[in-house]
C-alpha cells in the first residue's frame, strides 16, 4: 500500500511517520522547501518527543520519503491524505480553506488509477464534498473517492495518541474507500481501538464537537476557579470531587491560564461560524471563548496584584512560553496575550522555555530577554511566573530561586506547587483557584 501525506507539519509528519511504522510506504509532501530539505538531511523541523528516532528508523528502513513534488507521487498512491493547515481566516473567524482547496486542485491534476483522497485537516462541514467537486471539475475522468478522517492527536504526546487512539473516525461513502482505510488502520484496530464509520458530514463535525467539548471543560473549571478564590475553596479538590463521577471524568479539568494551542482557539471560533452560517445558535461555545479570554485577562490582574498593584518598573521572570509542555509550538499560547500586556504597563520580562524560545522571539515584543538557564532567568526578578508546566519546573530548587530573586512573588499559573510548601520557602505565593 502506498500513501501520500500532503503537509509535513505537526499532524502530517506524525501521521505519515506512524503509517510508515505500520509498514506502509509513505511520502510526505510539503510546499515548504526548507522543511523538506531539513527532513531529507535527517533534521526534524518540530519538537515532538520520540519523533526524531521514529523518522530516522523509517527512513533507514526505506518506508518513509520526503518530497516537494506531488506530480511523481500522487499517481502511484492508493490513498492521498490532506494534512495542511486550516488557520483562522483573517477578520471573520472562519477556518481558512485555501490550503486544502489548493491541495485538492493539485492532487486532481496527477491522479491516475483509483485513489482515495482523505481529509485529515480539521475542516468545516461540507469541505469533503467541496474537495470532491474541485477534483471532479479539475479532472473529470479521475477515478477517486473522498473520505474524512479527522485527527485527534495532542502535541507532546502525538506518537502514542496516534498509535493508541481512543478511536479512529472515518467518514466514507463507498465500500472501496472504506476497505482501503480499514486496511491502513488495521494495526490500530488490532489493539482494539474502534474504527467508527460515519457519513462525511458527521466525521467533520465529530472533530469540532470534540475540541469544543474539551475546551468547554477547561473554561468551566477556569470559571469555577474564580469562584473558588472568592469563597475560599480549593479548585483541585473541586475538580477531583467532580471528576470522580464517571459521567464527568477527571481529564481536562485542570485550571490554568486559559487554553491555547493550534486547535482549541481556532476550532471553537470556526464552530461558532459554522453554526452561524446554518442559522443555528452556539451559545455555549461562544461563552467558552469569552471565558477563555477573560481567564487570560484575570491572569494579568493576578500578576499585577502579586506585584503590589502595578507592574511598572518591575522585573518578571517567566518560566515556560509554549501553550503546553513537550512542544515548541507557540500558536495562541497564553504567554502571547499575557506578556505584551505586562510589558505595555512597564514590566521587564526575562523568559525561559526548554523548546519554545526560538519561535517566541518572532512573536513576543523585542524587549523580552531570553535565558538558557533557570537561575539566570530568575536573577534579580521581583516575581516569577510559572506559565507552562514543563517537567523541569516541577522540581525547582526553591531555596536557590528565592535567593537569586530581588522580590518574593511567585505566581504559579499551573498550580504545580503546594501553597504551604511555597510559603515555607519564603515566597508570596499565588496560584489559580486555591484561595
Ligand atoms: P502545520 O502548520 O504544522 O503544517 C501544515 C503544513 O502544510 C505546513 O508545513 C505547510 O507548509 C504545508 N502545506 C500547506 N499547503 C500545502 C500544499 N498545497 N501542499 C503541500 N503542503 C502544504 O499544521 P498542523 O498543526 O499539522 O495542522 C494541520 C491540520 O491538522 C489542521 O487542520 C489542524 O487543525 C489539524 N490538527 C492539528 C493538530 C495539532 O495538534 N497540531 C491536531 C489535530 C488536528
Ligand atoms: C488538542 C486536543 O486535545 C487534540 O485532541 C486535538 O487533536 C488538537 O487539540 P493540543 O492542543 O495539542 O490538543 O493540547 P491539549 O493537551 O488538548 O491542550 C490544549 C490547551 O488546553 C493547552 O493550552 C493546555 O494547557 C490547556 N489545558 C488542557 C488546560 O488548561 N487544562 C486542562 O485540563 C487541559
mmCIF file of N, CA, C and O and ligand atoms in Angstrom, residues 10-11 48 122 150-158 161 167 207 210-211 214-215 217-219 221-222 250-265 267 292 322-325 327 329 331-334 387-389 413-414, ligand 2:
data_model
loop_
_atom_site.group_PDB
_atom_site.id
_atom_site.type_symbol
_atom_site.label_atom_id
_atom_site.label_comp_id
_atom_site.label_asym_id
_atom_site.label_seq_id
_atom_site.Cartn_x
_atom_site.Cartn_y
_atom_site.Cartn_z
ATOM 1 N N UNK A 10 2.835 19.330 12.131
ATOM 2 C CA UNK A 10 2.656 18.557 13.359
ATOM 3 C C UNK A 10 1.823 17.303 13.098
ATOM 4 O O UNK A 10 2.128 16.224 13.595
ATOM 5 N N UNK A 11 0.760 17.437 12.294
ATOM 6 C CA UNK A 11 -0.111 16.283 12.043
ATOM 7 C C UNK A 11 0.413 15.413 10.902
ATOM 8 O O UNK A 11 0.511 14.190 11.030
ATOM 9 N N UNK A 48 8.841 17.174 18.934
ATOM 10 C CA UNK A 48 7.790 16.248 19.365
ATOM 11 C C UNK A 48 8.511 15.014 19.906
ATOM 12 O O UNK A 48 9.258 14.359 19.165
ATOM 13 N N UNK A 122 -8.478 19.540 10.009
ATOM 14 C CA UNK A 122 -9.756 19.864 10.653
ATOM 15 C C UNK A 122 -10.482 20.869 9.758
ATOM 16 O O UNK A 122 -9.994 21.984 9.560
ATOM 17 N N UNK A 150 -10.668 12.759 10.523
ATOM 18 C CA UNK A 150 -10.110 13.783 11.413
ATOM 19 C C UNK A 150 -9.082 13.203 12.369
ATOM 20 O O UNK A 150 -9.141 12.021 12.706
ATOM 21 N N UNK A 151 -8.159 14.056 12.792
ATOM 22 C CA UNK A 151 -7.073 13.604 13.652
ATOM 23 C C UNK A 151 -7.276 14.154 15.072
ATOM 24 O O UNK A 151 -7.598 15.316 15.241
ATOM 25 N N UNK A 152 -7.040 13.295 16.072
ATOM 26 C CA UNK A 152 -7.286 13.687 17.461
ATOM 27 C C UNK A 152 -6.012 13.754 18.303
ATOM 28 O O UNK A 152 -6.080 13.877 19.520
ATOM 29 N N UNK A 153 -4.836 13.636 17.673
ATOM 30 C CA UNK A 153 -3.604 13.611 18.468
ATOM 31 C C UNK A 153 -3.379 14.941 19.178
ATOM 32 O O UNK A 153 -3.828 15.990 18.722
ATOM 33 N N UNK A 154 -2.692 14.855 20.339
ATOM 34 C CA UNK A 154 -2.268 16.058 21.069
ATOM 35 C C UNK A 154 -0.783 16.247 20.854
ATOM 36 O O UNK A 154 -0.031 15.259 20.838
ATOM 37 N N UNK A 155 -0.346 17.486 20.735
ATOM 38 C CA UNK A 155 1.085 17.745 20.649
ATOM 39 C C UNK A 155 1.727 17.339 21.974
ATOM 40 O O UNK A 155 1.119 17.425 23.031
ATOM 41 N N UNK A 156 2.961 16.883 21.892
ATOM 42 C CA UNK A 156 3.671 16.462 23.100
ATOM 43 C C UNK A 156 3.427 14.989 23.428
ATOM 44 O O UNK A 156 4.224 14.369 24.114
ATOM 45 N N UNK A 157 2.307 14.441 22.951
ATOM 46 C CA UNK A 157 2.013 13.015 23.157
ATOM 47 C C UNK A 157 1.527 12.441 21.831
ATOM 48 O O UNK A 157 0.748 11.496 21.790
ATOM 49 N N UNK A 158 1.999 13.060 20.737
ATOM 50 C CA UNK A 158 1.411 12.795 19.426
ATOM 51 C C UNK A 158 1.603 11.348 18.965
ATOM 52 O O UNK A 158 0.688 10.740 18.405
ATOM 53 N N UNK A 161 -0.622 9.013 21.024
ATOM 54 C CA UNK A 161 -2.026 9.287 20.679
ATOM 55 C C UNK A 161 -2.373 8.695 19.320
ATOM 56 O O UNK A 161 -3.459 8.161 19.121
ATOM 57 N N UNK A 167 -10.173 6.257 19.452
ATOM 58 C CA UNK A 167 -10.988 5.833 18.294
ATOM 59 C C UNK A 167 -10.392 6.427 17.028
ATOM 60 O O UNK A 167 -9.666 7.424 17.068
ATOM 61 N N UNK A 207 -15.058 16.100 14.912
ATOM 62 C CA UNK A 207 -13.792 16.744 15.282
ATOM 63 C C UNK A 207 -14.038 18.081 15.985
ATOM 64 O O UNK A 207 -13.500 18.342 17.063
ATOM 65 N N UNK A 210 -15.763 17.585 19.386
ATOM 66 C CA UNK A 210 -14.853 17.046 20.414
ATOM 67 C C UNK A 210 -13.976 18.156 20.977
ATOM 68 O O UNK A 210 -13.836 18.308 22.193
ATOM 69 N N UNK A 211 -13.362 18.933 20.096
ATOM 70 C CA UNK A 211 -12.480 20.002 20.571
ATOM 71 C C UNK A 211 -13.270 21.047 21.366
ATOM 72 O O UNK A 211 -12.797 21.543 22.390
ATOM 73 N N UNK A 214 -14.001 19.646 24.856
ATOM 74 C CA UNK A 214 -12.819 19.667 25.741
ATOM 75 C C UNK A 214 -12.524 21.104 26.179
ATOM 76 O O UNK A 214 -12.215 21.359 27.352
ATOM 77 N N UNK A 215 -12.653 22.052 25.251
ATOM 78 C CA UNK A 215 -12.440 23.466 25.603
ATOM 79 C C UNK A 215 -13.480 23.915 26.623
ATOM 80 O O UNK A 215 -13.188 24.716 27.520
ATOM 81 N N UNK A 217 -14.835 22.040 28.963
ATOM 82 C CA UNK A 217 -14.435 21.537 30.289
ATOM 83 C C UNK A 217 -13.414 22.488 30.909
ATOM 84 O O UNK A 217 -13.481 22.815 32.088
ATOM 85 N N UNK A 218 -12.454 22.938 30.077
ATOM 86 C CA UNK A 218 -11.395 23.813 30.600
ATOM 87 C C UNK A 218 -11.979 25.163 31.019
ATOM 88 O O UNK A 218 -11.699 25.651 32.123
ATOM 89 N N UNK A 219 -12.801 25.773 30.165
ATOM 90 C CA UNK A 219 -13.383 27.065 30.544
ATOM 91 C C UNK A 219 -14.284 26.913 31.764
ATOM 92 O O UNK A 219 -14.341 27.800 32.615
ATOM 93 N N UNK A 221 -13.936 24.782 34.311
ATOM 94 C CA UNK A 221 -13.158 24.704 35.555
ATOM 95 C C UNK A 221 -12.430 26.026 35.816
ATOM 96 O O UNK A 221 -12.248 26.429 36.973
ATOM 97 N N UNK A 222 -12.067 26.738 34.746
ATOM 98 C CA UNK A 222 -11.424 28.044 34.950
ATOM 99 C C UNK A 222 -12.401 29.027 35.589
ATOM 100 O O UNK A 222 -12.023 29.813 36.457
ATOM 101 N N UNK A 250 -12.175 12.841 35.073
ATOM 102 C CA UNK A 250 -11.206 13.747 35.688
ATOM 103 C C UNK A 250 -10.386 14.552 34.701
ATOM 104 O O UNK A 250 -9.790 15.547 35.054
ATOM 105 N N UNK A 251 -10.360 14.084 33.453
ATOM 106 C CA UNK A 251 -9.457 14.729 32.492
ATOM 107 C C UNK A 251 -9.981 16.093 32.046
ATOM 108 O O UNK A 251 -11.174 16.326 31.985
ATOM 109 N N UNK A 252 -9.039 16.976 31.717
ATOM 110 C CA UNK A 252 -9.364 18.312 31.193
ATOM 111 C C UNK A 252 -10.150 19.167 32.174
ATOM 112 O O UNK A 252 -10.982 19.988 31.794
ATOM 113 N N UNK A 253 -9.875 18.951 33.468
ATOM 114 C CA UNK A 253 -10.451 19.815 34.497
ATOM 115 C C UNK A 253 -9.325 20.462 35.292
ATOM 116 O O UNK A 253 -9.448 20.665 36.500
ATOM 117 N N UNK A 254 -8.237 20.786 34.614
ATOM 118 C CA UNK A 254 -7.107 21.409 35.297
ATOM 119 C C UNK A 254 -7.172 22.919 35.045
ATOM 120 O O UNK A 254 -7.046 23.368 33.908
ATOM 121 N N UNK A 255 -7.390 23.676 36.127
ATOM 122 C CA UNK A 255 -7.476 25.143 35.976
ATOM 123 C C UNK A 255 -6.106 25.702 35.596
ATOM 124 O O UNK A 255 -5.071 25.166 35.995
ATOM 125 N N UNK A 256 -6.095 26.772 34.825
ATOM 126 C CA UNK A 256 -4.832 27.354 34.390
ATOM 127 C C UNK A 256 -5.043 28.728 33.780
ATOM 128 O O UNK A 256 -6.064 29.378 34.046
ATOM 129 N N UNK A 257 -4.097 29.156 32.928
ATOM 130 C CA UNK A 257 -4.187 30.499 32.368
ATOM 131 C C UNK A 257 -5.107 30.599 31.150
ATOM 132 O O UNK A 257 -5.121 31.619 30.472
ATOM 133 N N UNK A 258 -5.869 29.555 30.861
ATOM 134 C CA UNK A 258 -6.714 29.546 29.660
ATOM 135 C C UNK A 258 -6.088 28.626 28.629
ATOM 136 O O UNK A 258 -4.875 28.487 28.577
ATOM 137 N N UNK A 259 -6.925 28.001 27.812
ATOM 138 C CA UNK A 259 -6.379 27.095 26.799
ATOM 139 C C UNK A 259 -5.754 27.887 25.657
ATOM 140 O O UNK A 259 -6.168 29.007 25.353
ATOM 141 N N UNK A 260 -4.723 27.288 25.043
ATOM 142 C CA UNK A 260 -4.100 27.879 23.861
ATOM 143 C C UNK A 260 -3.856 26.773 22.857
ATOM 144 O O UNK A 260 -4.496 25.720 22.902
ATOM 145 N N UNK A 261 -2.904 27.006 21.944
ATOM 146 C CA UNK A 261 -2.522 25.958 21.007
ATOM 147 C C UNK A 261 -3.094 26.163 19.625
ATOM 148 O O UNK A 261 -3.844 27.108 19.367
ATOM 149 N N UNK A 262 -2.748 25.220 18.765
ATOM 150 C CA UNK A 262 -3.089 25.370 17.350
ATOM 151 C C UNK A 262 -4.509 24.905 17.065
ATOM 152 O O UNK A 262 -4.975 25.031 15.933
ATOM 153 N N UNK A 263 -5.210 24.342 18.064
ATOM 154 C CA UNK A 263 -6.526 23.760 17.755
ATOM 155 C C UNK A 263 -7.693 24.411 18.485
ATOM 156 O O UNK A 263 -8.603 24.934 17.855
ATOM 157 N N UNK A 264 -7.702 24.360 19.835
ATOM 158 C CA UNK A 264 -8.900 24.819 20.567
ATOM 159 C C UNK A 264 -9.316 26.248 20.190
ATOM 160 O O UNK A 264 -10.487 26.479 19.889
ATOM 161 N N UNK A 265 -8.375 27.228 20.208
ATOM 162 C CA UNK A 265 -8.821 28.595 19.910
ATOM 163 C C UNK A 265 -9.431 28.725 18.503
ATOM 164 O O UNK A 265 -10.503 29.304 18.338
ATOM 165 N N UNK A 267 -10.560 26.239 16.488
ATOM 166 C CA UNK A 267 -11.673 25.329 16.193
ATOM 167 C C UNK A 267 -12.966 25.756 16.901
ATOM 168 O O UNK A 267 -14.062 25.553 16.364
ATOM 169 N N UNK A 292 -12.518 32.023 28.129
ATOM 170 C CA UNK A 292 -11.081 31.796 27.941
ATOM 171 C C UNK A 292 -10.331 33.123 27.846
ATOM 172 O O UNK A 292 -9.259 33.285 28.436
ATOM 173 N N UNK A 322 5.553 28.139 25.815
ATOM 174 C CA UNK A 322 4.692 27.378 24.892
ATOM 175 C C UNK A 322 3.308 27.161 25.523
ATOM 176 O O UNK A 322 3.150 27.278 26.734
ATOM 177 N N UNK A 323 2.320 26.802 24.681
ATOM 178 C CA UNK A 323 0.947 26.694 25.205
ATOM 179 C C UNK A 323 0.758 25.492 26.122
ATOM 180 O O UNK A 323 -0.199 25.421 26.877
ATOM 181 N N UNK A 324 1.693 24.539 26.049
ATOM 182 C CA UNK A 324 1.692 23.364 26.926
ATOM 183 C C UNK A 324 3.107 22.797 26.899
ATOM 184 O O UNK A 324 3.907 23.174 26.025
ATOM 185 N N UNK A 325 3.457 21.890 27.813
ATOM 186 C CA UNK A 325 4.807 21.324 27.799
ATOM 187 C C UNK A 325 5.021 20.349 26.646
ATOM 188 O O UNK A 325 4.058 19.904 26.015
ATOM 189 N N UNK A 327 6.285 20.640 23.709
ATOM 190 C CA UNK A 327 6.143 21.087 22.323
ATOM 191 C C UNK A 327 6.916 22.391 22.167
ATOM 192 O O UNK A 327 7.190 23.071 23.167
ATOM 193 N N UNK A 329 5.579 24.521 20.009
ATOM 194 C CA UNK A 329 4.522 25.268 19.322
ATOM 195 C C UNK A 329 4.072 26.457 20.177
ATOM 196 O O UNK A 329 3.710 26.284 21.342
ATOM 197 N N UNK A 331 1.670 28.602 18.943
ATOM 198 C CA UNK A 331 0.427 29.130 18.376
ATOM 199 C C UNK A 331 -0.614 29.372 19.478
ATOM 200 O O UNK A 331 -0.930 28.476 20.253
ATOM 201 N N UNK A 332 -1.094 30.615 19.563
ATOM 202 C CA UNK A 332 -2.107 31.009 20.560
ATOM 203 C C UNK A 332 -1.735 30.658 21.996
ATOM 204 O O UNK A 332 -2.621 30.410 22.827
ATOM 205 N N UNK A 333 -0.439 30.643 22.306
ATOM 206 C CA UNK A 333 -0.018 30.377 23.691
ATOM 207 C C UNK A 333 -0.508 31.517 24.591
ATOM 208 O O UNK A 333 -0.432 32.686 24.188
ATOM 209 N N UNK A 334 -1.017 31.223 25.796
ATOM 210 C CA UNK A 334 -1.441 32.301 26.700
ATOM 211 C C UNK A 334 -0.351 33.355 26.918
ATOM 212 O O UNK A 334 -0.650 34.533 27.075
ATOM 213 N N UNK A 387 4.431 29.766 33.822
ATOM 214 C CA UNK A 387 3.399 29.866 32.773
ATOM 215 C C UNK A 387 3.061 28.499 32.172
ATOM 216 O O UNK A 387 1.923 28.244 31.798
ATOM 217 N N UNK A 388 4.072 27.632 32.030
ATOM 218 C CA UNK A 388 3.850 26.316 31.389
ATOM 219 C C UNK A 388 4.498 25.235 32.260
ATOM 220 O O UNK A 388 5.654 25.393 32.682
ATOM 221 N N UNK A 389 3.772 24.145 32.490
ATOM 222 C CA UNK A 389 4.209 23.141 33.464
ATOM 223 C C UNK A 389 5.211 22.125 32.897
ATOM 224 O O UNK A 389 5.015 20.912 32.985
ATOM 225 N N UNK A 413 0.758 29.762 37.551
ATOM 226 C CA UNK A 413 -0.480 29.727 36.755
ATOM 227 C C UNK A 413 -0.901 28.299 36.402
ATOM 228 O O UNK A 413 -1.934 28.097 35.763
ATOM 229 N N UNK A 414 -0.097 27.294 36.807
ATOM 230 C CA UNK A 414 -0.454 25.895 36.516
ATOM 231 C C UNK A 414 -0.655 25.078 37.786
ATOM 232 O O UNK A 414 -0.750 23.843 37.719
HETATM 233 C C1 LIG B 2 -5.894 19.434 21.360
HETATM 234 C C2 LIG B 2 -6.788 18.193 21.545
HETATM 235 O O1 LIG B 2 -6.594 17.663 22.864
HETATM 236 C C3 LIG B 2 -6.462 17.144 20.497
HETATM 237 O O2 LIG B 2 -7.362 16.054 20.630
HETATM 238 C C4 LIG B 2 -6.629 17.790 19.124
HETATM 239 O O3 LIG B 2 -6.329 16.852 18.128
HETATM 240 C C5 LIG B 2 -5.731 19.007 18.986
HETATM 241 O O4 LIG B 2 -6.044 19.939 20.052
HETATM 242 P P1 LIG B 2 -3.371 20.085 21.936
HETATM 243 O O5 LIG B 2 -3.797 21.464 21.551
HETATM 244 O O6 LIG B 2 -2.117 19.538 21.375
HETATM 245 O O7 LIG B 2 -4.539 19.041 21.584
HETATM 246 O O8 LIG B 2 -3.189 20.049 23.530
HETATM 247 P P2 LIG B 2 -4.138 19.787 24.794
HETATM 248 O O9 LIG B 2 -3.427 18.867 25.686
HETATM 249 O O10 LIG B 2 -5.523 19.441 24.423
HETATM 250 O O11 LIG B 2 -4.146 21.236 25.487
HETATM 251 C C6 LIG B 2 -4.718 22.356 24.858
HETATM 252 C C7 LIG B 2 -4.689 23.538 25.793
HETATM 253 O O12 LIG B 2 -5.572 23.354 26.895
HETATM 254 C C8 LIG B 2 -3.305 23.822 26.397
HETATM 255 O O13 LIG B 2 -3.093 25.208 26.424
HETATM 256 C C9 LIG B 2 -3.426 23.254 27.802
HETATM 257 O O14 LIG B 2 -2.573 23.878 28.721
HETATM 258 C C10 LIG B 2 -4.881 23.565 28.116
HETATM 259 N N1 LIG B 2 -5.467 22.685 29.132
HETATM 260 C C11 LIG B 2 -5.629 21.355 28.879
HETATM 261 C C12 LIG B 2 -5.867 23.222 30.362
HETATM 262 O O15 LIG B 2 -5.723 24.426 30.620
HETATM 263 N N2 LIG B 2 -6.442 22.377 31.282
HETATM 264 C C13 LIG B 2 -6.634 21.060 31.044
HETATM 265 O O16 LIG B 2 -7.176 20.378 31.942
HETATM 266 C C14 LIG B 2 -6.214 20.519 29.819
#
